[in-house]
PDB file of C-alpha atoms in Angstrom:
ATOM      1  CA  UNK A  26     158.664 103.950  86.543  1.00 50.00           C
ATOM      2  CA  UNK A  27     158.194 105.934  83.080  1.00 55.00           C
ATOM      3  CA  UNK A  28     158.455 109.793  83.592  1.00 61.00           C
ATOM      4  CA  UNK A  29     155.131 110.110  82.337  1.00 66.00           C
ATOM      5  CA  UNK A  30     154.069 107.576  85.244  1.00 60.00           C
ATOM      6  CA  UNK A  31     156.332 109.829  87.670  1.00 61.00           C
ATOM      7  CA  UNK A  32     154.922 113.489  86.383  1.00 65.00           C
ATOM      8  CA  UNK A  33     151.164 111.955  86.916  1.00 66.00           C
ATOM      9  CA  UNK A  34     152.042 110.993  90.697  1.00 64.00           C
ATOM     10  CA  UNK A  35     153.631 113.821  91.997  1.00 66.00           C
ATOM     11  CA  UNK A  36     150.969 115.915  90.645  1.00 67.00           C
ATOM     12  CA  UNK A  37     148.232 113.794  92.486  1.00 65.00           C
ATOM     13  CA  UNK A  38     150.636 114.323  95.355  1.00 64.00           C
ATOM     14  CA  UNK A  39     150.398 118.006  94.943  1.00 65.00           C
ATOM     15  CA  UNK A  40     146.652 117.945  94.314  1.00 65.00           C
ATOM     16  CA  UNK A  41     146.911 116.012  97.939  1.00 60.00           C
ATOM     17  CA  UNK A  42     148.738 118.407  99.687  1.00 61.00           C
ATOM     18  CA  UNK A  43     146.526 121.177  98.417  1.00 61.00           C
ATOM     19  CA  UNK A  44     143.554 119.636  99.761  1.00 59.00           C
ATOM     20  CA  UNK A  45     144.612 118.655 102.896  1.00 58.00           C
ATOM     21  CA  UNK A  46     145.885 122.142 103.391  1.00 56.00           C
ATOM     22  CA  UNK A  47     142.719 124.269 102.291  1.00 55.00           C
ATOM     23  CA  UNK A  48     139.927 121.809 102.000  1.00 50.00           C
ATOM     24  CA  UNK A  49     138.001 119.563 103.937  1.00 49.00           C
ATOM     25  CA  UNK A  50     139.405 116.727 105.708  1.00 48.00           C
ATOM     26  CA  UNK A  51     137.755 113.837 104.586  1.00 46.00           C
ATOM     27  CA  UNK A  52     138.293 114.959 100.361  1.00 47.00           C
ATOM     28  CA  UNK A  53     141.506 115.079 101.283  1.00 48.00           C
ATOM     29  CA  UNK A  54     141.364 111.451 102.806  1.00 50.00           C
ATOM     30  CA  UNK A  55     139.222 110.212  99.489  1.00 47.00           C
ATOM     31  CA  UNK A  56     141.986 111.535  97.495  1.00 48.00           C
ATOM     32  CA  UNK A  57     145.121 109.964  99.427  1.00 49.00           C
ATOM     33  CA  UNK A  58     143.068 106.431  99.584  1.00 47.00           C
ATOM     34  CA  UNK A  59     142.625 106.915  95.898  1.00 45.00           C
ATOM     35  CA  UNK A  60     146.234 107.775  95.344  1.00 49.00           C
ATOM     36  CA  UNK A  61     147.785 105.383  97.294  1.00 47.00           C
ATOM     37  CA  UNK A  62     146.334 102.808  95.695  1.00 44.00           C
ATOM     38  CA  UNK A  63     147.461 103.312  92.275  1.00 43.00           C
ATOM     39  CA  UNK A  64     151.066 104.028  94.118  1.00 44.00           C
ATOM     40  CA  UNK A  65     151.096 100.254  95.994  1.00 42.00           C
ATOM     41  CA  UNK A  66     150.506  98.750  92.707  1.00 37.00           C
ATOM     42  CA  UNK A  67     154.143  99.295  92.200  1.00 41.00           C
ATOM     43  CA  UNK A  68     156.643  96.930  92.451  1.00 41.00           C
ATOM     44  CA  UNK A  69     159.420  96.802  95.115  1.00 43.00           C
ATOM     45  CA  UNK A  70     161.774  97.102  91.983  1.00 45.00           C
ATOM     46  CA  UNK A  71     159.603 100.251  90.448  1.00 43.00           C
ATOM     47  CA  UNK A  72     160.010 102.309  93.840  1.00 72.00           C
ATOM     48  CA  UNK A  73     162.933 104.575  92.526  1.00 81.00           C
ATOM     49  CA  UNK A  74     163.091 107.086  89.304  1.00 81.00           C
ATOM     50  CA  UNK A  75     165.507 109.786  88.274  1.00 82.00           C
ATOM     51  CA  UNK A  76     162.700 111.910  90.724  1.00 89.00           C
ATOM     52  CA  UNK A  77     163.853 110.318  93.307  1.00 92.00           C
ATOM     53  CA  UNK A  78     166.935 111.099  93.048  1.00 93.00           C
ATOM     54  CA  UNK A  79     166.281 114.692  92.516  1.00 95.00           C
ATOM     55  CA  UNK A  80     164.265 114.815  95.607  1.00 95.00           C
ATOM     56  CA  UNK A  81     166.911 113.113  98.162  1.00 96.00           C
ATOM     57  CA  UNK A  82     169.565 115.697  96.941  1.00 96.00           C
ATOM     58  CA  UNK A  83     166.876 118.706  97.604  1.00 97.00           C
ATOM     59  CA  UNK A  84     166.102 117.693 100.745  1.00 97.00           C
ATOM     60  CA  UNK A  85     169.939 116.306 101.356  1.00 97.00           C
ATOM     61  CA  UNK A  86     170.320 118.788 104.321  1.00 97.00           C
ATOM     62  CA  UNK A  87     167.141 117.661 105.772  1.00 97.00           C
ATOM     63  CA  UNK A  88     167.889 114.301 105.699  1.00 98.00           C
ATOM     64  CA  UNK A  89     171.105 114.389 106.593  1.00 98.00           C
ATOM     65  CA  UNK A  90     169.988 116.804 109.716  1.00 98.00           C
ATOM     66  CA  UNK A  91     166.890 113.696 111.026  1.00 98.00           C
ATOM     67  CA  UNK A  92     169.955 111.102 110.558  1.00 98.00           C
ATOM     68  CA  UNK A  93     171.981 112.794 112.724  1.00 98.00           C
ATOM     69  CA  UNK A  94     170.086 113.349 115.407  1.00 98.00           C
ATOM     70  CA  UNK A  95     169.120 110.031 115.732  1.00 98.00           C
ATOM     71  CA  UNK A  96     172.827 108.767 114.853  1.00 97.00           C
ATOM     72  CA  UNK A  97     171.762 106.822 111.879  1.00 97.00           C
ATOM     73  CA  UNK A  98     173.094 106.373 108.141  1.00 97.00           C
ATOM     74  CA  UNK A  99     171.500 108.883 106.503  1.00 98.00           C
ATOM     75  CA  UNK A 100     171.776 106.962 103.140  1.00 97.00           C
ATOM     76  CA  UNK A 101     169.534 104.054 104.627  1.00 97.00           C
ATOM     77  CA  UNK A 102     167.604 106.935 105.700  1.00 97.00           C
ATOM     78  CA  UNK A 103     167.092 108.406 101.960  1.00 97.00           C
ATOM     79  CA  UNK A 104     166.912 104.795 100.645  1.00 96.00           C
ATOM     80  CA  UNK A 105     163.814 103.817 102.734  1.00 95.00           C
ATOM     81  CA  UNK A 106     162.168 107.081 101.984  1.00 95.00           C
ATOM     82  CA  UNK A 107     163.283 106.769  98.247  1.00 94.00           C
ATOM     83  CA  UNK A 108     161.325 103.079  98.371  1.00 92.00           C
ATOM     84  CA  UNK A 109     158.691 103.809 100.739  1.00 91.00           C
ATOM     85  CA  UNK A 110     157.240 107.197  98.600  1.00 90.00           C
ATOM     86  CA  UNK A 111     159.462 107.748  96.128  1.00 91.00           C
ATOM     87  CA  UNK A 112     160.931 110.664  98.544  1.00 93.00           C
ATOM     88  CA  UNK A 113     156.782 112.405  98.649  1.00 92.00           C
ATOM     89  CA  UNK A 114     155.232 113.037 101.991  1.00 90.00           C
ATOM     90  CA  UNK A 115     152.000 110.486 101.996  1.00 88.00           C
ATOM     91  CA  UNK A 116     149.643 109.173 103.730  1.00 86.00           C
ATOM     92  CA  UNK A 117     148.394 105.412 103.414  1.00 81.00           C
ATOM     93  CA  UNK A 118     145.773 104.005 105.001  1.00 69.00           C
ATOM     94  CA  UNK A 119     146.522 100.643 106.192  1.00 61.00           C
ATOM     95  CA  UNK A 120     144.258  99.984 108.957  1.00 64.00           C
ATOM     96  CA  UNK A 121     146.294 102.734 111.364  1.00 68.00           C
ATOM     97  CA  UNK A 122     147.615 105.062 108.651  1.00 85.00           C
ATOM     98  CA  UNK A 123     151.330 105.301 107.851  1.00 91.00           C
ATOM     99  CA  UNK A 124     152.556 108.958 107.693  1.00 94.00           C
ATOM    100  CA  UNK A 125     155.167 110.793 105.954  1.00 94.00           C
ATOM    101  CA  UNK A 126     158.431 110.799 103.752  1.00 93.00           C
ATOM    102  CA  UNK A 127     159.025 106.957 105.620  1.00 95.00           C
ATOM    103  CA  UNK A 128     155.577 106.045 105.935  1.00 94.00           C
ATOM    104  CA  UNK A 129     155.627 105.558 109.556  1.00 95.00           C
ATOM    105  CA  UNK A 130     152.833 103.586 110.769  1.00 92.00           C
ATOM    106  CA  UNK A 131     151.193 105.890 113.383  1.00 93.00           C
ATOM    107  CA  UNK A 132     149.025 103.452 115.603  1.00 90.00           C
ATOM    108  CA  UNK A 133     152.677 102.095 116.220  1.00 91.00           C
ATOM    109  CA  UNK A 134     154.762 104.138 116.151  1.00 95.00           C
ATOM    110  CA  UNK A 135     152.976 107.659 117.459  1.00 95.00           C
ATOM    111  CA  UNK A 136     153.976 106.810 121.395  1.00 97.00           C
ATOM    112  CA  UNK A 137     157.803 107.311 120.202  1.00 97.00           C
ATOM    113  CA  UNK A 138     156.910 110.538 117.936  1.00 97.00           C
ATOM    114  CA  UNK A 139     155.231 112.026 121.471  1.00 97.00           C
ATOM    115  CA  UNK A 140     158.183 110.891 123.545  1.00 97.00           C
ATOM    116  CA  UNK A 141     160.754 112.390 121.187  1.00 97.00           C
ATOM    117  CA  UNK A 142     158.840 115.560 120.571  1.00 97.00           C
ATOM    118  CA  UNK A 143     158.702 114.886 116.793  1.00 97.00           C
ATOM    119  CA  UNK A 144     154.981 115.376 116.311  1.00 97.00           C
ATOM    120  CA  UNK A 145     151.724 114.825 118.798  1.00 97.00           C
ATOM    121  CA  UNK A 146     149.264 114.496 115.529  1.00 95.00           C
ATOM    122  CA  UNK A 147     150.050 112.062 112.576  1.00 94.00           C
ATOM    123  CA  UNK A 148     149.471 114.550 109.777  1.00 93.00           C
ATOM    124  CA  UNK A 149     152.180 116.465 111.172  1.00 96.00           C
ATOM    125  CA  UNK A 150     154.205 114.123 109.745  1.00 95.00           C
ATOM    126  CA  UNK A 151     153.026 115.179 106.073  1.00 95.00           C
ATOM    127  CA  UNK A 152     156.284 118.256 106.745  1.00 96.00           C
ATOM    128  CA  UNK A 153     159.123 116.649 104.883  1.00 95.00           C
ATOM    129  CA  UNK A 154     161.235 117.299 107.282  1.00 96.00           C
ATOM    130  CA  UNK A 155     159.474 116.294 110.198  1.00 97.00           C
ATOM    131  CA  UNK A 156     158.828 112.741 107.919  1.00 97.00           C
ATOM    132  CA  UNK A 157     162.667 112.209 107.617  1.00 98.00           C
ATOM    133  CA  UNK A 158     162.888 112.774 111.394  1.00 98.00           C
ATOM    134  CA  UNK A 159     160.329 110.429 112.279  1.00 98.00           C
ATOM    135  CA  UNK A 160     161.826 107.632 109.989  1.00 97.00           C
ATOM    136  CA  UNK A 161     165.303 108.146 111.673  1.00 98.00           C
ATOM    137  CA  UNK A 162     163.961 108.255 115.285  1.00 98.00           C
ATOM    138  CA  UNK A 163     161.709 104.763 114.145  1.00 97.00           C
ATOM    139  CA  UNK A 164     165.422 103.461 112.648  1.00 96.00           C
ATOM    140  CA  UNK A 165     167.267 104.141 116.141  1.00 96.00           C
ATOM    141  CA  UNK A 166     164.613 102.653 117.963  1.00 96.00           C
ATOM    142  CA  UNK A 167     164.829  99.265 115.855  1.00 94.00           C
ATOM    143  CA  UNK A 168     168.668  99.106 116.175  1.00 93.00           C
ATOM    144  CA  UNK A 169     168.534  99.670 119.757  1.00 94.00           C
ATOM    145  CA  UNK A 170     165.352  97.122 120.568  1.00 92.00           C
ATOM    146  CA  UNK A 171     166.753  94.691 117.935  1.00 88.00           C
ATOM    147  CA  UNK A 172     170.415  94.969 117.480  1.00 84.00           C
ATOM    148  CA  UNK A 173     170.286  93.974 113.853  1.00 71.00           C
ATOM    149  CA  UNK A 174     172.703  91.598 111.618  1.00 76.00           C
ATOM    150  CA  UNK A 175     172.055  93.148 108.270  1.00 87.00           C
ATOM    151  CA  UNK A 176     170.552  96.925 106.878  1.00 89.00           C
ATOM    152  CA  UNK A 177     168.168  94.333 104.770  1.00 89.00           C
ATOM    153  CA  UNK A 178     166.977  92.694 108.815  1.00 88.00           C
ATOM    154  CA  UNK A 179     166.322  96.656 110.239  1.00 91.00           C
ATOM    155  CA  UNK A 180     164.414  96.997 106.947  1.00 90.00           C
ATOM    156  CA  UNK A 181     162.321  94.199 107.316  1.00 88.00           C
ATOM    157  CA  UNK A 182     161.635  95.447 110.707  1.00 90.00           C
ATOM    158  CA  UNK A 183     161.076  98.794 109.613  1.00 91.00           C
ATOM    159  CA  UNK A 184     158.258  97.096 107.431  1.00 87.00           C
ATOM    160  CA  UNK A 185     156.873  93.985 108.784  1.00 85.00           C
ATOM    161  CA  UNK A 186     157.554  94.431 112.290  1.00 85.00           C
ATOM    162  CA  UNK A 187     158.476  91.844 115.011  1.00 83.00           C
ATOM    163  CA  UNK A 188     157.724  89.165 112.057  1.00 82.00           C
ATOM    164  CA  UNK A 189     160.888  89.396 110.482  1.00 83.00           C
ATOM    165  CA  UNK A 190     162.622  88.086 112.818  1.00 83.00           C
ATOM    166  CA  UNK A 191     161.029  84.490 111.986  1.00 82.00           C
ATOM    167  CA  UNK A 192     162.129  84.958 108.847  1.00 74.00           C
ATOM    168  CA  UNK A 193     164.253  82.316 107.170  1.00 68.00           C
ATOM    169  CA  UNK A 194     165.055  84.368 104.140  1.00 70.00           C
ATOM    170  CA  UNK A 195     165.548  88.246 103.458  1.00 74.00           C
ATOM    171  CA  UNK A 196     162.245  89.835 102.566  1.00 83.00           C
ATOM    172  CA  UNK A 197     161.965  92.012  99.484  1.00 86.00           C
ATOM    173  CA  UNK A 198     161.195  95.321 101.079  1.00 83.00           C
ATOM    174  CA  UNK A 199     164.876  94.980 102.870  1.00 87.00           C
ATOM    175  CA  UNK A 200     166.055  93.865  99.508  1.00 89.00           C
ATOM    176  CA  UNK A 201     164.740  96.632  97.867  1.00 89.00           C
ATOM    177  CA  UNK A 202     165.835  99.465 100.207  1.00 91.00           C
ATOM    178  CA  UNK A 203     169.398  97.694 100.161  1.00 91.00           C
ATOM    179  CA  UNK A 204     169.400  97.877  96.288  1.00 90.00           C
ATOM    180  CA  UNK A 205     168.336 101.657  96.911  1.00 91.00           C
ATOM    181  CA  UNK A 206     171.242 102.568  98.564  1.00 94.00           C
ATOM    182  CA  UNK A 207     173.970 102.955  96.091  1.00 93.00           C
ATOM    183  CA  UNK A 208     171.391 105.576  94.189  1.00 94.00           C
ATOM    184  CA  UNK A 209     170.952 107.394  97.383  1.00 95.00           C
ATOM    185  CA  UNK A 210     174.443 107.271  98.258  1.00 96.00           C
ATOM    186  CA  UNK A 211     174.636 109.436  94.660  1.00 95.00           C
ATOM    187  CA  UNK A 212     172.293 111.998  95.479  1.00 95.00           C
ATOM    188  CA  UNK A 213     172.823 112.710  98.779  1.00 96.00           C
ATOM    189  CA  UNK A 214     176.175 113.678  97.371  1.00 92.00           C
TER     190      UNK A 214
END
């Protein structure tokens, strides 16, 4: 992703946040469906820029605080946050709305952010560092329902679900948060 590409997306972002914050709730919602869009018509390879990186170091004690308390590698952590929003709190709507730094899908997921006293409302999740807690506490949950073989496996889980497991070869969102993980590895430095 160009910087130019970058600049124009984390302004809409902050044009987002703005909204949600002072205006009316369904503007805000126009402008999130409307963002999100152009943002999924990246690639799995395009999901990380030198942004990114400056992001996962800002919020390094963040991150590394969710990953703890969930005992999980806060690098995966900052890579699937890095590829899910470029390291941005968002909102997609996907039929249940996915929330936060790690895009946590919220008509799935939401039982586990009540039971772990993360967050009762989804757009609670829109607090960076509530997101990064909620994608570490989703993580933990996968490795302990699903003991997996492979970070690419927990990934595909993380994304598809229950599906993966069927799978008979890695799926690209796993791929891509694997490839992710040397970057993050950098930044959280």
């Amino acid at each position: 992703m160009s910087d130019e590409n970058e600049a124009r997306m984390v302004a809409a972002v902050e044009r987002c946040a703005k909204l949600l914050n002072e205006a009316t709730w369904w503007l805000a919602m126009v402008c999130a469906i409307l963002f999100v869009g152009t943002f999924h018509s990246c690639t799995a390879h395009a999901r990380w820029s030198p942004g990114s990186a400056e992001r996962i170091a800002e919020q390094a004690p963040m991150i590394r605080l969710a990953a703890g308390a969930f005992d999980v590698d806060p690098v995966l952590l900052a890579a699937l946050g890095a590829h899910e929003t470029l390291a941005l709190p968002l909102v997609a709507f996907n039929g249940e709305g996915s929330w936060g730094t790690c895009q946590v899908n919220w008509g799935h997921w939401g039982w586990l952010m009540a039971e772990r006293g993360i967050a009762t409302r989804p757009e609670q999740l829109l607090d960076p560092g509530l997101g990064w807690l909620a994608g570490a506490a989703v993580l933990a949950q996968l490795v302990a329902d699903y003991p997996p073989r492979s970070v690419v496996l927990l990934c595909c889980l993380y994304s598809t679900g229950t599906a993966a497991l069927a799978y008979h070869t890695d799926c690209p969102h796993g791929l891509a948060v694997e490839r992710n993980m040397a970057r993050a590895r950098r930044a959280l430095e």
